[in-house]
């Protein structure tokens, strides 16, 4: 543990207790009447959560959420949002992976991690994105930053001490400077984490007469460095130029301990597997944007170029102990994965005198990846090595018209995309993957205001979800002599057709959604009967369909702000290789209760969960998770927050399914039970930031 930890805790607790005893009042000097009146501040109680046609908007700047140390933890507190256990993935209940936008500009997880929470004004969860958003978006998380017009500088420094099974530390430093037309931003974050992971899978392969199970535990030593810098120059009121660079560097050293029972046709083995592992991941993203107003045709032009690189190196030395004998070397595994993505785009927007907006544009992107696989088997005394190369070209064009006619708001759009995918081993002359396909993605949305308190909206969309580039690589993880986690180079995109309707009364709403997905991606087993190895991977299932009934119920009474989300979901997943059991309606529920207390205290009780899920192929367990937060503003510049997450240690995922004649039951324990203390200090002031950046690459979220 860090030797400075006791001192950090002492300082934090000291400030907290001191604030409880103090009751400082602003001093009014006798000659203040002769001072120039420079500023008048009007304050009002604002709702933390608002609801518009099922889209939830969160007021971060004026709530307890502005003291959460990083944006990922902030999103984890919001309705419908689910954060992956590795903190590198986000999903929306019933919608899958969302697009992330900051000030109407698309970003990836790296840009999100580089954002200071103190810069965030609001976050909106849009479940019916219009056609101006990419075809891949079934949902959008829209983050709006604070704006102002004055010059100056501002710096935020935050320190978080987190206690899970092991101690974790998060330090963040964000700085902004604005002078006339020039604005500069920089950030530095250092995270020292020691995550604990555990899971087990029990499975049966009847045709091979195999019964097996394993339990694996890993404890990691992770160092993360996040850097970011950007320059924005405002040429005039309509035109600007910006350049941005972000980098996330992760170093991870971890041991994996696995206990395995394997019964193969009556031959029983109990195996202990121990592996030393080291992993490095580096993601760098840079882009240049230029925006100009073409006055001759009254059109706004945007042009941009973006380049991204993700580089991963995974090394493992594996040893096995069969039936309590001794550890023997099994494999030396050295794997590398690298992907480069280049893209450019042009967007044009024209606003007509009648209020109509016409948007159109195009995009070109190119992705190249390389997988290097080198494994030495000590038993067989042989080395297996190969290189796999992957290329994907994407060309897209879109158009959209939106506006208002009387009480009717509408938006209609069309997007056309052509994709070319190629994959081959470096030693082969023929292509292993050769795909060339074009798709059309229409979107339409209509909203009608019945009166000042009631409205109805209906929308239809067709979208696409492509696999991550790493899922299309040759990277594999050794678990035990009989079980491997692998990837699938044959994965294809998922296509979704969605139609929904919303009725809103005041700030309450009910929403009905029907959807059908073609080629959804889910877990799969592939058994190699010659080597007696089962590979756990992903594949495209045949279809998925279902419907959701969703209620959004915000409520405010005096010091209490409450929002409840209830989703009744029926989801049916089907595939000829999987056993279909049954499909039943399950309930997702979320409740957030914020209490504004005297002396700048805020207390939050939130909980979420699901009932048991039966989705045709998959069956998943019920969950109920409780979180507590207490925040205190210590004067103008200091904020202190105490968090107690997953207080009943219920973050456990259990799923059952049978696919390719393999029956399995998986149990995953997530180290989510956490007590954390965050202290944040802000100095300087920029009351408006005009900083703008626009992500060019629409596939950035696939780089992982």
PDB file of N, CA and C in Angstrom, residues 174-217:
ATOM      1  N   UNK A 174      -6.606  18.602 -14.592  1.00  0.00           N
ATOM      2  CA  UNK A 174      -7.162  19.170 -15.825  1.00  0.00           C
ATOM      3  C   UNK A 174      -7.003  20.683 -15.804  1.00  0.00           C
ATOM      4  N   UNK A 175      -6.537  21.236 -16.909  1.00  0.00           N
ATOM      5  CA  UNK A 175      -6.268  22.671 -16.957  1.00  0.00           C
ATOM      6  C   UNK A 175      -6.770  23.267 -18.265  1.00  0.00           C
ATOM      7  N   UNK A 176      -7.311  24.507 -18.183  1.00  0.00           N
ATOM      8  CA  UNK A 176      -7.795  25.224 -19.366  1.00  0.00           C
ATOM      9  C   UNK A 176      -7.305  26.666 -19.310  1.00  0.00           C
ATOM     10  N   UNK A 177      -6.983  27.199 -20.471  1.00  0.00           N
ATOM     11  CA  UNK A 177      -6.544  28.590 -20.564  1.00  0.00           C
ATOM     12  C   UNK A 177      -7.175  29.208 -21.799  1.00  0.00           C
ATOM     13  N   UNK A 178      -7.763  30.400 -21.643  1.00  0.00           N
ATOM     14  CA  UNK A 178      -8.412  31.086 -22.755  1.00  0.00           C
ATOM     15  C   UNK A 178      -7.972  32.542 -22.797  1.00  0.00           C
ATOM     16  N   UNK A 179      -7.547  32.973 -23.983  1.00  0.00           N
ATOM     17  CA  UNK A 179      -7.145  34.358 -24.191  1.00  0.00           C
ATOM     18  C   UNK A 179      -7.587  34.780 -25.583  1.00  0.00           C
ATOM     19  N   UNK A 180      -8.521  35.724 -25.635  1.00  0.00           N
ATOM     20  CA  UNK A 180      -9.046  36.219 -26.901  1.00  0.00           C
ATOM     21  C   UNK A 180      -9.584  35.059 -27.745  1.00  0.00           C
ATOM     22  N   UNK A 181      -9.007  34.839 -28.923  1.00  0.00           N
ATOM     23  CA  UNK A 181      -9.506  33.809 -29.834  1.00  0.00           C
ATOM     24  C   UNK A 181      -8.850  32.453 -29.626  1.00  0.00           C
ATOM     25  N   UNK A 182      -7.883  32.395 -28.726  1.00  0.00           N
ATOM     26  CA  UNK A 182      -7.104  31.175 -28.538  1.00  0.00           C
ATOM     27  C   UNK A 182      -7.476  30.486 -27.235  1.00  0.00           C
ATOM     28  N   UNK A 183      -7.667  29.171 -27.305  1.00  0.00           N
ATOM     29  CA  UNK A 183      -7.960  28.395 -26.104  1.00  0.00           C
ATOM     30  C   UNK A 183      -7.119  27.120 -26.110  1.00  0.00           C
ATOM     31  N   UNK A 184      -6.622  26.767 -24.944  1.00  0.00           N
ATOM     32  CA  UNK A 184      -5.745  25.592 -24.796  1.00  0.00           C
ATOM     33  C   UNK A 184      -6.243  24.749 -23.638  1.00  0.00           C
ATOM     34  N   UNK A 185      -6.203  23.436 -23.816  1.00  0.00           N
ATOM     35  CA  UNK A 185      -6.612  22.511 -22.763  1.00  0.00           C
ATOM     36  C   UNK A 185      -5.571  21.411 -22.622  1.00  0.00           C
ATOM     37  N   UNK A 186      -5.397  20.934 -21.402  1.00  0.00           N
ATOM     38  CA  UNK A 186      -4.480  19.826 -21.157  1.00  0.00           C
ATOM     39  C   UNK A 186      -4.969  19.033 -19.956  1.00  0.00           C
ATOM     40  N   UNK A 187      -4.662  17.758 -19.955  1.00  0.00           N
ATOM     41  CA  UNK A 187      -5.047  16.924 -18.821  1.00  0.00           C
ATOM     42  C   UNK A 187      -4.000  15.836 -18.596  1.00  0.00           C
ATOM     43  N   UNK A 188      -3.903  15.417 -17.351  1.00  0.00           N
ATOM     44  CA  UNK A 188      -3.031  14.315 -16.963  1.00  0.00           C
ATOM     45  C   UNK A 188      -3.742  13.534 -15.879  1.00  0.00           C
ATOM     46  N   UNK A 189      -3.912  12.235 -16.100  1.00  0.00           N
ATOM     47  CA  UNK A 189      -4.526  11.357 -15.110  1.00  0.00           C
ATOM     48  C   UNK A 189      -3.622  10.166 -14.872  1.00  0.00           C
ATOM     49  N   UNK A 190      -3.446   9.826 -13.612  1.00  0.00           N
ATOM     50  CA  UNK A 190      -2.680   8.633 -13.256  1.00  0.00           C
ATOM     51  C   UNK A 190      -3.537   7.775 -12.335  1.00  0.00           C
ATOM     52  N   UNK A 191      -3.767   6.539 -12.753  1.00  0.00           N
ATOM     53  CA  UNK A 191      -4.568   5.599 -11.971  1.00  0.00           C
ATOM     54  C   UNK A 191      -3.715   4.396 -11.608  1.00  0.00           C
ATOM     55  N   UNK A 192      -3.684   4.095 -10.321  1.00  0.00           N
ATOM     56  CA  UNK A 192      -2.984   2.893  -9.846  1.00  0.00           C
ATOM     57  C   UNK A 192      -4.045   1.961  -9.275  1.00  0.00           C
ATOM     58  N   UNK A 193      -4.322   0.869 -10.013  1.00  0.00           N
ATOM     59  CA  UNK A 193      -5.401  -0.025  -9.613  1.00  0.00           C
ATOM     60  C   UNK A 193      -4.865  -1.429  -9.346  1.00  0.00           C
ATOM     61  N   UNK A 194      -5.563  -2.128  -8.463  1.00  0.00           N
ATOM     62  CA  UNK A 194      -5.240  -3.521  -8.157  1.00  0.00           C
ATOM     63  C   UNK A 194      -6.524  -4.353  -8.206  1.00  0.00           C
ATOM     64  N   UNK A 195      -7.092  -4.514  -9.405  1.00  0.00           N
ATOM     65  CA  UNK A 195      -8.375  -5.213  -9.508  1.00  0.00           C
ATOM     66  C   UNK A 195      -8.260  -6.704  -9.199  1.00  0.00           C
ATOM     67  N   UNK A 196      -9.324  -7.221  -8.601  1.00  0.00           N
ATOM     68  CA  UNK A 196      -9.457  -8.651  -8.315  1.00  0.00           C
ATOM     69  C   UNK A 196     -10.573  -9.191  -9.190  1.00  0.00           C
ATOM     70  N   UNK A 197     -10.337 -10.326  -9.830  1.00  0.00           N
ATOM     71  CA  UNK A 197     -11.337 -10.917 -10.713  1.00  0.00           C
ATOM     72  C   UNK A 197     -11.481 -12.401 -10.407  1.00  0.00           C
ATOM     73  N   UNK A 198     -12.715 -12.892 -10.492  1.00  0.00           N
ATOM     74  CA  UNK A 198     -12.961 -14.318 -10.286  1.00  0.00           C
ATOM     75  C   UNK A 198     -14.164 -14.753 -11.112  1.00  0.00           C
ATOM     76  N   UNK A 199     -14.033 -15.899 -11.744  1.00  0.00           N
ATOM     77  CA  UNK A 199     -15.187 -16.483 -12.411  1.00  0.00           C
ATOM     78  C   UNK A 199     -14.973 -17.981 -12.570  1.00  0.00           C
ATOM     79  N   UNK A 200     -16.053 -18.679 -12.830  1.00  0.00           N
ATOM     80  CA  UNK A 200     -15.987 -20.119 -13.040  1.00  0.00           C
ATOM     81  C   UNK A 200     -17.040 -20.556 -14.032  1.00  0.00           C
ATOM     82  N   UNK A 201     -16.739 -21.596 -14.797  1.00  0.00           N
ATOM     83  CA  UNK A 201     -17.685 -22.162 -15.756  1.00  0.00           C
ATOM     84  C   UNK A 201     -17.711 -23.672 -15.578  1.00  0.00           C
ATOM     85  N   UNK A 202     -18.908 -24.203 -15.449  1.00  0.00           N
ATOM     86  CA  UNK A 202     -19.112 -25.653 -15.442  1.00  0.00           C
ATOM     87  C   UNK A 202     -19.808 -26.021 -16.749  1.00  0.00           C
ATOM     88  N   UNK A 203     -19.297 -27.063 -17.447  1.00  0.00           N
ATOM     89  CA  UNK A 203     -19.872 -27.400 -18.747  1.00  0.00           C
ATOM     90  C   UNK A 203     -19.859 -28.909 -18.975  1.00  0.00           C
ATOM     91  N   UNK A 204     -20.713 -29.315 -19.887  1.00  0.00           N
ATOM     92  CA  UNK A 204     -20.805 -30.717 -20.288  1.00  0.00           C
ATOM     93  C   UNK A 204     -20.836 -30.808 -21.813  1.00  0.00           C
ATOM     94  N   UNK A 205     -20.116 -31.828 -22.351  1.00  0.00           N
ATOM     95  CA  UNK A 205     -20.125 -32.113 -23.783  1.00  0.00           C
ATOM     96  C   UNK A 205     -20.571 -33.565 -23.937  1.00  0.00           C
ATOM     97  N   UNK A 206     -21.892 -33.806 -24.019  1.00  0.00           N
ATOM     98  CA  UNK A 206     -22.407 -35.188 -24.003  1.00  0.00           C
ATOM     99  C   UNK A 206     -21.847 -36.070 -25.113  1.00  0.00           C
ATOM    100  N   UNK A 207     -21.694 -35.531 -26.344  1.00  0.00           N
ATOM    101  CA  UNK A 207     -21.248 -36.379 -27.440  1.00  0.00           C
ATOM    102  C   UNK A 207     -19.813 -36.859 -27.254  1.00  0.00           C
ATOM    103  N   UNK A 208     -19.016 -36.132 -26.443  1.00  0.00           N
ATOM    104  CA  UNK A 208     -17.637 -36.551 -26.160  1.00  0.00           C
ATOM    105  C   UNK A 208     -17.507 -37.155 -24.769  1.00  0.00           C
ATOM    106  N   UNK A 209     -18.649 -37.249 -24.041  1.00  0.00           N
ATOM    107  CA  UNK A 209     -18.656 -37.808 -22.685  1.00  0.00           C
ATOM    108  C   UNK A 209     -17.680 -37.051 -21.767  1.00  0.00           C
ATOM    109  N   UNK A 210     -17.797 -35.718 -21.788  1.00  0.00           N
ATOM    110  CA  UNK A 210     -16.913 -34.861 -20.989  1.00  0.00           C
ATOM    111  C   UNK A 210     -17.742 -34.046 -20.008  1.00  0.00           C
ATOM    112  N   UNK A 211     -17.303 -34.031 -18.757  1.00  0.00           N
ATOM    113  CA  UNK A 211     -17.850 -33.160 -17.715  1.00  0.00           C
ATOM    114  C   UNK A 211     -16.685 -32.404 -17.115  1.00  0.00           C
ATOM    115  N   UNK A 212     -16.771 -31.078 -17.057  1.00  0.00           N
ATOM    116  CA  UNK A 212     -15.633 -30.299 -16.570  1.00  0.00           C
ATOM    117  C   UNK A 212     -16.103 -29.002 -15.931  1.00  0.00           C
ATOM    118  N   UNK A 213     -15.257 -28.457 -15.070  1.00  0.00           N
ATOM    119  CA  UNK A 213     -15.499 -27.132 -14.507  1.00  0.00           C
ATOM    120  C   UNK A 213     -14.181 -26.539 -14.064  1.00  0.00           C
ATOM    121  N   UNK A 214     -14.140 -25.231 -13.988  1.00  0.00           N
ATOM    122  CA  UNK A 214     -12.932 -24.560 -13.505  1.00  0.00           C
ATOM    123  C   UNK A 214     -13.317 -23.324 -12.703  1.00  0.00           C
ATOM    124  N   UNK A 215     -12.395 -22.883 -11.855  1.00  0.00           N
ATOM    125  CA  UNK A 215     -12.539 -21.654 -11.072  1.00  0.00           C
ATOM    126  C   UNK A 215     -11.235 -20.880 -11.200  1.00  0.00           C
ATOM    127  N   UNK A 216     -11.308 -19.659 -11.707  1.00  0.00           N
ATOM    128  CA  UNK A 216     -10.097 -18.883 -11.988  1.00  0.00           C
ATOM    129  C   UNK A 216     -10.127 -17.562 -11.224  1.00  0.00           C
ATOM    130  N   UNK A 217      -8.971 -17.171 -10.693  1.00  0.00           N
ATOM    131  CA  UNK A 217      -8.816 -15.912  -9.961  1.00  0.00           C
ATOM    132  C   UNK A 217      -7.590 -15.179 -10.486  1.00  0.00           C
TER     133      UNK A 217
END
